[in-house]
Tab-separated table of C-alpha atoms in Angstrom:
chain	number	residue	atom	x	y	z
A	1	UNK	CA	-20.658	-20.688	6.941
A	2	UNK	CA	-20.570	-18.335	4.377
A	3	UNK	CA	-17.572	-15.906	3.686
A	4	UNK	CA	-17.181	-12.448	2.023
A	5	UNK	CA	-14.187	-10.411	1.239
A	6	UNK	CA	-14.562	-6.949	0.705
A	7	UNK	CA	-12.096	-3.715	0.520
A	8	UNK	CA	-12.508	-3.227	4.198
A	9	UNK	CA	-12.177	-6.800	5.778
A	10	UNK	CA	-13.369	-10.465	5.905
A	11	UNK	CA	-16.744	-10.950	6.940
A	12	UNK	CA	-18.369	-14.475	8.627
A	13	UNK	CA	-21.847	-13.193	8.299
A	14	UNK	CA	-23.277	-15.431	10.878
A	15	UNK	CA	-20.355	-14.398	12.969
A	16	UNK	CA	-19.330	-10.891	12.045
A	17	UNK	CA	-16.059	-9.707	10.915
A	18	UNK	CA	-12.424	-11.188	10.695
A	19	UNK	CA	-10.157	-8.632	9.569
A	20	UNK	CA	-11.079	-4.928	9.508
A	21	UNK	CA	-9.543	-2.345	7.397
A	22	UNK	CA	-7.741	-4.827	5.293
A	23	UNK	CA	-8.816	-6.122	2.155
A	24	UNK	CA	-9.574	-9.400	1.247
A	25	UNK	CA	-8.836	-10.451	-2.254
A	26	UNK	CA	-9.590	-14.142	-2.791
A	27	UNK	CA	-10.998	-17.075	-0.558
A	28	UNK	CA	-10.869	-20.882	-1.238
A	29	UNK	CA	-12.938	-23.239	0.972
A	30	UNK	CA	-10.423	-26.439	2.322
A	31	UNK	CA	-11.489	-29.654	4.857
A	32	UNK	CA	-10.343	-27.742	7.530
A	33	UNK	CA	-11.820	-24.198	6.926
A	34	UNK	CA	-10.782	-21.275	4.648
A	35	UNK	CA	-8.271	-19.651	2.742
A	36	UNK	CA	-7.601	-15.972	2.056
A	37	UNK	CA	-5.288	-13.207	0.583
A	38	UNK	CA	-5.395	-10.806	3.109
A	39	UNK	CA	-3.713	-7.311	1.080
A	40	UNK	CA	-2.165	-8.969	-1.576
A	41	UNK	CA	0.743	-10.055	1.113
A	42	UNK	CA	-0.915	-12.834	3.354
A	43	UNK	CA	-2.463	-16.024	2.901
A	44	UNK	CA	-4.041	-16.577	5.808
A	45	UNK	CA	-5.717	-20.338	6.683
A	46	UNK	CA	-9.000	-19.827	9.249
A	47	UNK	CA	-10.041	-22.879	11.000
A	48	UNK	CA	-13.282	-22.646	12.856
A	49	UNK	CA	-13.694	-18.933	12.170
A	50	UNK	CA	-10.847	-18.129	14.169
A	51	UNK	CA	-8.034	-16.167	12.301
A	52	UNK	CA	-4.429	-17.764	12.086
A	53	UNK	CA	-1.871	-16.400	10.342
A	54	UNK	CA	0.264	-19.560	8.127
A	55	UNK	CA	2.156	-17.681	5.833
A	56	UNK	CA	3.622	-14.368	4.635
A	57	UNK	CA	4.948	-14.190	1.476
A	58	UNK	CA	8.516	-14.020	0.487
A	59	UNK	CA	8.280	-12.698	-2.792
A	60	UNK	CA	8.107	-9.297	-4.583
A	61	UNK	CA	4.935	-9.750	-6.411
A	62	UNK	CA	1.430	-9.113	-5.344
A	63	UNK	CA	-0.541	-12.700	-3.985
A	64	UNK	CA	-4.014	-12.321	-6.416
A	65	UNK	CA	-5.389	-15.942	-6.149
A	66	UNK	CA	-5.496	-18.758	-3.588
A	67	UNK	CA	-6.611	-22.179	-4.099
A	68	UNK	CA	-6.616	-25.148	-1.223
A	69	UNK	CA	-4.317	-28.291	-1.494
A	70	UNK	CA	-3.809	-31.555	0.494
A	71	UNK	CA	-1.211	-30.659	2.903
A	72	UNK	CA	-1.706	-26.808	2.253
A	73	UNK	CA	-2.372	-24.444	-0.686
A	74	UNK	CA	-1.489	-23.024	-3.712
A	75	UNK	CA	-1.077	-18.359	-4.381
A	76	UNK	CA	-0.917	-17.279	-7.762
A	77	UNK	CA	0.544	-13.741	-8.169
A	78	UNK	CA	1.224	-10.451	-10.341
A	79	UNK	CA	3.421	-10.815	-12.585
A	80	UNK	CA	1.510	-15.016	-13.372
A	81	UNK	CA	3.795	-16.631	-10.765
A	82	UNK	CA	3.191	-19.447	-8.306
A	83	UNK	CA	4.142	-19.623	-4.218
A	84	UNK	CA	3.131	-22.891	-2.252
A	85	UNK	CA	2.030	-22.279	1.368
A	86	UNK	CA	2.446	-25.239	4.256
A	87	UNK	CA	-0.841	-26.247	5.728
A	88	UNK	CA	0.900	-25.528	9.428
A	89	UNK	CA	2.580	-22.329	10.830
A	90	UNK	CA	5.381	-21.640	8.615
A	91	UNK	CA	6.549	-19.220	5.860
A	92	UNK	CA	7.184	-19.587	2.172
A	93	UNK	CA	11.016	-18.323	2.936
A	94	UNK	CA	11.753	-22.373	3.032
A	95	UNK	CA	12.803	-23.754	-0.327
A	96	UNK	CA	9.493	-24.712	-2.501
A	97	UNK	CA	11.639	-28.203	-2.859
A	98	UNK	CA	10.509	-28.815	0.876
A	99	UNK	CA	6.980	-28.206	0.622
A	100	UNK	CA	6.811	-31.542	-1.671
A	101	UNK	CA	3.329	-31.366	-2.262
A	102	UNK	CA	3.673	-28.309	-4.465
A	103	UNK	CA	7.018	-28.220	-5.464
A	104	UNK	CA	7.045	-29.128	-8.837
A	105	UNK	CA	3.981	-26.900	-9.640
A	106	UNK	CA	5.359	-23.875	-8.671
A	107	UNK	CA	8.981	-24.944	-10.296
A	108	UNK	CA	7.880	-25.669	-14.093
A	109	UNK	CA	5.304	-22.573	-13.698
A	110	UNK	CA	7.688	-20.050	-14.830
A	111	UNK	CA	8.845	-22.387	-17.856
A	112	UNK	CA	5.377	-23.183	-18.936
A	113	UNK	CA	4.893	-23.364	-22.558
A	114	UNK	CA	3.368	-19.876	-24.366
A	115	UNK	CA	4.273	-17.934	-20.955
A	116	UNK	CA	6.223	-15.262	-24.095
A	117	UNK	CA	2.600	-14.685	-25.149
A	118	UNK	CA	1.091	-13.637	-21.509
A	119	UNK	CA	0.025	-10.274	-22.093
A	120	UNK	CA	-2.451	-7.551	-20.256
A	121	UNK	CA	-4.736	-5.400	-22.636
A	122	UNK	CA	-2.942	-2.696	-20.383
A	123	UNK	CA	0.684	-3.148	-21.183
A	124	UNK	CA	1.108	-4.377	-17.110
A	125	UNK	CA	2.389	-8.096	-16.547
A	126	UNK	CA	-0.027	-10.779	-16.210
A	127	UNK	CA	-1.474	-12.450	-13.216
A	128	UNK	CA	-2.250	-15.729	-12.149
A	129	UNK	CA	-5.751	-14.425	-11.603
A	130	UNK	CA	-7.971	-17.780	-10.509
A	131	UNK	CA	-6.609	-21.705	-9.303
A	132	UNK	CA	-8.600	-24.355	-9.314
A	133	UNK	CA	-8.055	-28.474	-8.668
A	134	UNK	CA	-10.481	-30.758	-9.622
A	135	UNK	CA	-11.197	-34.635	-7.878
A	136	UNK	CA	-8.139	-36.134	-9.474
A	137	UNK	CA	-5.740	-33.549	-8.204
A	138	UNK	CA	-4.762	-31.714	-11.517
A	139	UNK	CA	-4.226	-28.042	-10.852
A	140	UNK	CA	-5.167	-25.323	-13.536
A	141	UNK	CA	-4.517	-21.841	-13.650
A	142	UNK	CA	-5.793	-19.479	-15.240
A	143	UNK	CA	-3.309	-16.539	-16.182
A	144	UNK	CA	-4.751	-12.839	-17.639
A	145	UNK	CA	-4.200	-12.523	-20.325
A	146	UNK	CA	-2.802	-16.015	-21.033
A	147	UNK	CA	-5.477	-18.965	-21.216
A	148	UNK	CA	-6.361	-21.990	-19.000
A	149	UNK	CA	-3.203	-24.417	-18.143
A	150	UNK	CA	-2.926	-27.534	-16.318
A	151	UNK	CA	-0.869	-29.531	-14.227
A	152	UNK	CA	-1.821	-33.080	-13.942
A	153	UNK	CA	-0.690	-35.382	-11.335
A	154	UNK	CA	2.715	-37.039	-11.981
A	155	UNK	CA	3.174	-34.539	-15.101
A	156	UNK	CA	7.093	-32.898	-15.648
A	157	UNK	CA	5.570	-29.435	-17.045
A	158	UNK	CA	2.027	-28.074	-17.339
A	159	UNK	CA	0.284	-27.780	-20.503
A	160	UNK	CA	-1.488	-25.038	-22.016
A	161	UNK	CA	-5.170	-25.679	-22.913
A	162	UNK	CA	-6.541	-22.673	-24.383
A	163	UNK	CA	-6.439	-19.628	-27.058
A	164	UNK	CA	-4.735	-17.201	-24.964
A	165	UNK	CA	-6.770	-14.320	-27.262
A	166	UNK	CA	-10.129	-16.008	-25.538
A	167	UNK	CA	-9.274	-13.872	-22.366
A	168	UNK	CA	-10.157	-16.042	-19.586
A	169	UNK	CA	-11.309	-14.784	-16.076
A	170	UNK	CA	-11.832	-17.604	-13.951
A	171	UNK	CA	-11.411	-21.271	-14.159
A	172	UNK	CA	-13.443	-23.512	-11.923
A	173	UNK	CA	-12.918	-27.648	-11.549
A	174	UNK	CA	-16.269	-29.466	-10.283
A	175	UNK	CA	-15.566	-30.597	-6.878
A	176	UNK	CA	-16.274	-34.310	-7.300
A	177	UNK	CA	-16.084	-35.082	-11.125
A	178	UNK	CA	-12.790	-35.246	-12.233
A	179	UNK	CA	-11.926	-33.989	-15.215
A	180	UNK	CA	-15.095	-31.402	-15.671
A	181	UNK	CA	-13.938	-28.121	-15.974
A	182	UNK	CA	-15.189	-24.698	-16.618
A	183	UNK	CA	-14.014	-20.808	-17.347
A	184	UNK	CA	-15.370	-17.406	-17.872
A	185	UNK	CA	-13.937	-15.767	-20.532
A	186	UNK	CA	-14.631	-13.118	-23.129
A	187	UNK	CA	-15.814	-15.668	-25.597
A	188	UNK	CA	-18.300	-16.797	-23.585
A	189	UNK	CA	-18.531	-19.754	-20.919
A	190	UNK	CA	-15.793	-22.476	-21.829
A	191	UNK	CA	-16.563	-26.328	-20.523
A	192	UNK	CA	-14.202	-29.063	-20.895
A	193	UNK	CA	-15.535	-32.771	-20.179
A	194	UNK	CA	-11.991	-34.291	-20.424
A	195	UNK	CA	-9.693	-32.377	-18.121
A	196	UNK	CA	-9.466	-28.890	-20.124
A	197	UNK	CA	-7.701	-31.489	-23.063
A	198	UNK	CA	-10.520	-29.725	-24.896
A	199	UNK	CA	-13.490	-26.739	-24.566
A	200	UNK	CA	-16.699	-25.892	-25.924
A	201	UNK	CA	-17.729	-22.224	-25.880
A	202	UNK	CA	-21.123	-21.850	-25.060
A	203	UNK	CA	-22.841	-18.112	-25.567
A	204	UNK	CA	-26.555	-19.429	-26.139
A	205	UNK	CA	-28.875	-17.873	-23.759
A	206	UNK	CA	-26.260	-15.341	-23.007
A	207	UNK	CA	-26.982	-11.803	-23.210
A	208	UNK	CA	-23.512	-10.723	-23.780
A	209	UNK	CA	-20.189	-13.203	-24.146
A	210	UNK	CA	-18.145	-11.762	-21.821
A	211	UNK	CA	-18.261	-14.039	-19.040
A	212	UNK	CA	-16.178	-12.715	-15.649
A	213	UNK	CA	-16.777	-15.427	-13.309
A	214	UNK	CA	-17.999	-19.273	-12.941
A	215	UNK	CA	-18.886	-21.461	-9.818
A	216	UNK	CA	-20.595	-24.949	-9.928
A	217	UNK	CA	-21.577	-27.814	-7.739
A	218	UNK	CA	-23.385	-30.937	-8.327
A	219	UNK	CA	-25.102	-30.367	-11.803
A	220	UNK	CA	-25.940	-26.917	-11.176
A	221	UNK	CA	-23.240	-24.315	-12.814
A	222	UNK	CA	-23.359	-20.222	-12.451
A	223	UNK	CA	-21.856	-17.916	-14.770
A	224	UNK	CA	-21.441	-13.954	-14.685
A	225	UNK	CA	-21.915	-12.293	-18.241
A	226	UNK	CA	-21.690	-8.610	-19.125
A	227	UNK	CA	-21.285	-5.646	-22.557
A	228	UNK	CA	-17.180	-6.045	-21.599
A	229	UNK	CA	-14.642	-5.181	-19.145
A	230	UNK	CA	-16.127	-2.143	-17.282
A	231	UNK	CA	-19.408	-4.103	-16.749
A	232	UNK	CA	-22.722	-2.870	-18.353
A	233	UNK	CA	-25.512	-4.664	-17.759
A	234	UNK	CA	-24.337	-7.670	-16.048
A	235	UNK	CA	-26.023	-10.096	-15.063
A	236	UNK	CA	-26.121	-13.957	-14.101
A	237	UNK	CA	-26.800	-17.239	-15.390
A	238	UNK	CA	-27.225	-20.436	-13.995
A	239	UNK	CA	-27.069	-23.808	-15.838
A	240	UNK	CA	-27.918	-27.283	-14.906
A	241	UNK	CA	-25.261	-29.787	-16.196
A	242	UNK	CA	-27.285	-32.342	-17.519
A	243	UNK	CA	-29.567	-30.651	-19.802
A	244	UNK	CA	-26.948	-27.404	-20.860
A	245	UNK	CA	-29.283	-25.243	-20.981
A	246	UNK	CA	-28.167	-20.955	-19.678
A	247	UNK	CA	-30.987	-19.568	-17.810
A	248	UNK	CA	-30.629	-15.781	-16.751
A	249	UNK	CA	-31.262	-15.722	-12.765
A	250	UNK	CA	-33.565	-12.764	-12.007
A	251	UNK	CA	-35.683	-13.505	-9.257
A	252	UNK	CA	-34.693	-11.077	-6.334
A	253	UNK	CA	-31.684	-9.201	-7.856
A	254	UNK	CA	-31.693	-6.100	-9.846
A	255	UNK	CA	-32.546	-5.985	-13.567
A	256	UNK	CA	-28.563	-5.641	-14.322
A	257	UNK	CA	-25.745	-5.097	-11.956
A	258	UNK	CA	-24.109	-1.929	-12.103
A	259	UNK	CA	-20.668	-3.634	-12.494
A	260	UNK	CA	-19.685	-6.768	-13.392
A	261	UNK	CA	-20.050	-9.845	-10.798
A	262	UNK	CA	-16.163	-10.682	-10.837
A	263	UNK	CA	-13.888	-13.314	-10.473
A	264	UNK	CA	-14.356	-15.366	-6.954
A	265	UNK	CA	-17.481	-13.689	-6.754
A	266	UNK	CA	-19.951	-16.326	-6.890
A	267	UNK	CA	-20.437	-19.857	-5.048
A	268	UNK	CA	-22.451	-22.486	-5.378
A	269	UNK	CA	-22.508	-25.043	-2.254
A	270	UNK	CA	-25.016	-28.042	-3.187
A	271	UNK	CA	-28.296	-26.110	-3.519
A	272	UNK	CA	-26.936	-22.803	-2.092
A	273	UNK	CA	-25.970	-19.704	-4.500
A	274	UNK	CA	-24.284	-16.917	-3.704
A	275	UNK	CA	-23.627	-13.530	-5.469
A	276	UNK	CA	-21.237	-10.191	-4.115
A	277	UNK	CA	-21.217	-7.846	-6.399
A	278	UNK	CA	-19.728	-4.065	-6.178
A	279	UNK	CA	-21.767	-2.454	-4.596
A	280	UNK	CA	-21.526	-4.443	-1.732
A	281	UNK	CA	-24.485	-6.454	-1.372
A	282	UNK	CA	-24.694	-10.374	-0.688
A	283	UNK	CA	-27.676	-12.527	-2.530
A	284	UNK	CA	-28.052	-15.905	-1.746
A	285	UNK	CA	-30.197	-18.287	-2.431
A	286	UNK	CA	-31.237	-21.874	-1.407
A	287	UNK	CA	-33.223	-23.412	-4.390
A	288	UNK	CA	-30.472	-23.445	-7.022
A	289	UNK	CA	-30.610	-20.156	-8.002
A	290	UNK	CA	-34.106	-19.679	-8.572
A	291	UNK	CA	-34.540	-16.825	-6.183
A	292	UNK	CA	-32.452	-14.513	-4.225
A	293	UNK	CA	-32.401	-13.065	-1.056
A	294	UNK	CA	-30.474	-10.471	0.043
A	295	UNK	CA	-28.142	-12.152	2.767
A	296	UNK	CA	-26.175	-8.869	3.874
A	297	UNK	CA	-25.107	-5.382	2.851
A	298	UNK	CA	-23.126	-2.217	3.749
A	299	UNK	CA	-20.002	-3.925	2.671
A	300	UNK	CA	-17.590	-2.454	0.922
A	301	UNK	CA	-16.833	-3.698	-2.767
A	302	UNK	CA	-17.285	-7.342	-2.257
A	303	UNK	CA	-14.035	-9.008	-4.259
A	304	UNK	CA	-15.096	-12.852	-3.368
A	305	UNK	CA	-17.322	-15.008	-1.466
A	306	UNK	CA	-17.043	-18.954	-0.323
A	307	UNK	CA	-18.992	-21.031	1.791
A	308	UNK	CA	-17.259	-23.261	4.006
């Protein structure tokens, strides 16, 4: 089933909407359905398409990311903070300590190593803008502005793993290949082979190195690259894995988007690809990114999409 958030609610396109009137910032496919921030104040779990509200958050910072755990999940927040969720009706006004499956994540978060160097290009506080966990169960986080850092299982404190200047967007971990990792970010599209213990920076084939968001499955990766942070000519590129090659994707979308494809907005699901972009349209396609469709429009600003 595929998922969009938008400004104005969460759509099930084969189903029809979720919420209305209340935007939808980030979604995470789990085993047992979705995830979403619902505002910036819920994180809402949706089994079979049916909403049910597991969690409202106790804290005084905005919820901007949302990433699916065994047991439950994993916000990231304004201000580059962490809040665990319980996978069953509850709220986060428990002590973390009893939600043992993220306990020490969120704990050693706000002691992790370079956090004095977190910045925003703005002069606001950083966010823990994009989550990820790859096959073996290590978490990363990516913080703006404040690099890539992971958590690995059985760790005491989390380690950061890249340049904070590189100005990363999005991390992504592949969903079966542990240790394969991969972020957007304004140098270009970073891969790691080992766990993020190291990246290359890959801008061949890119029109522009400011990458803004990353999805992959199997061997096929997608990237988002645009001129910089307000978007010209953006566009996206998809890669397969195994011969690392960038391809620009233009069959069925328009010559450049008129803002940049952001964060959480594309997915890849086997063979299936999926773009939202601002203006609210959904592409999809179902030969690896080949061609496009246009699977739905009329939304509002489309903010992220998942298929689940």
């Amino acid at each position: 089933m595929l998922f969009v958030g938008t400004d104005a609610g969460l759509v099930a396109v084969d189903d029809g909407p979720i919420f209305e009137g209340r935007r939808v910032d980030s979604l995470a496919p789990a085993a047992d359905g979705i995830w979403a921030v619902v505002d910036g104040t819920d994180v809402v779990r949706i089994p079979s398409g049916d909403a049910a509200a597991v969690a409202t958050r106790a804290a005084s910072a905005e919820i901007a990311s949302v990433v699916a755990l065994a047991g439950g999940a994993l916000a990231g927040t304004e201000g580059a903070h962490l809040l665990g969720v319980p996978g069953d009706a509850g709220m986060y006004t428990a002590p973390l300590e009893e939600h043992e499956h993220v306990a020490p994540v969120c704990d050693t978060f706000d002691a992790a190593p370079g956090r004095a160097d977190w910045f925003t290009p703005w002069g606001g506080p950083p966010a823990t803008r994009s989550l990820a966990v790859d096959a073996d169960g290590t978490v990363y986080a990516n913080v703006h502005v404040g690099g890539v850092l992971a958590y690995r299982p059985g760790a005491s404190d989390w380690e950061q793993t890249m340049d904070v200047e590189a100005d990363a967007h999005e991390v992504a971990a592949h969903p079966r290949r542990a240790g394969v990792v991969a972020a957007a970010t304004a140098r270009g599209l970073a891969l790691s082979p080992d766990g993020a213990r190291s990246w290359t920076f890959r801008t061949d084939g890119l029109h522009a190195t400011y990458c803004r968001a990353v999805a992959f499955d199997g061997d096929l990766l997608v990237v988002s690259a645009s001129d910089g942070p307000r978007g010209g000519r953006s566009a996206v590129y998809r890669m397969d894995l195994a011969a690392g090659d960038l391809e620009r994707v233009t069959a069925g979308l328009p010559a450049w988007f008129t803002a940049n494809v952001d964060t959480g907005c594309l997915a890849v699901d086997g063979d299936v690809v999926v773009i939202g972009d601002a203006s609210g349209t959904v592409y999809r396609s179902e030969d690896r990114g080949e061609h496009f469709d246009v699977e739905a429009s009329g939304f509002g600003a489309v903010r992220a999409v998942a298929v689940a």
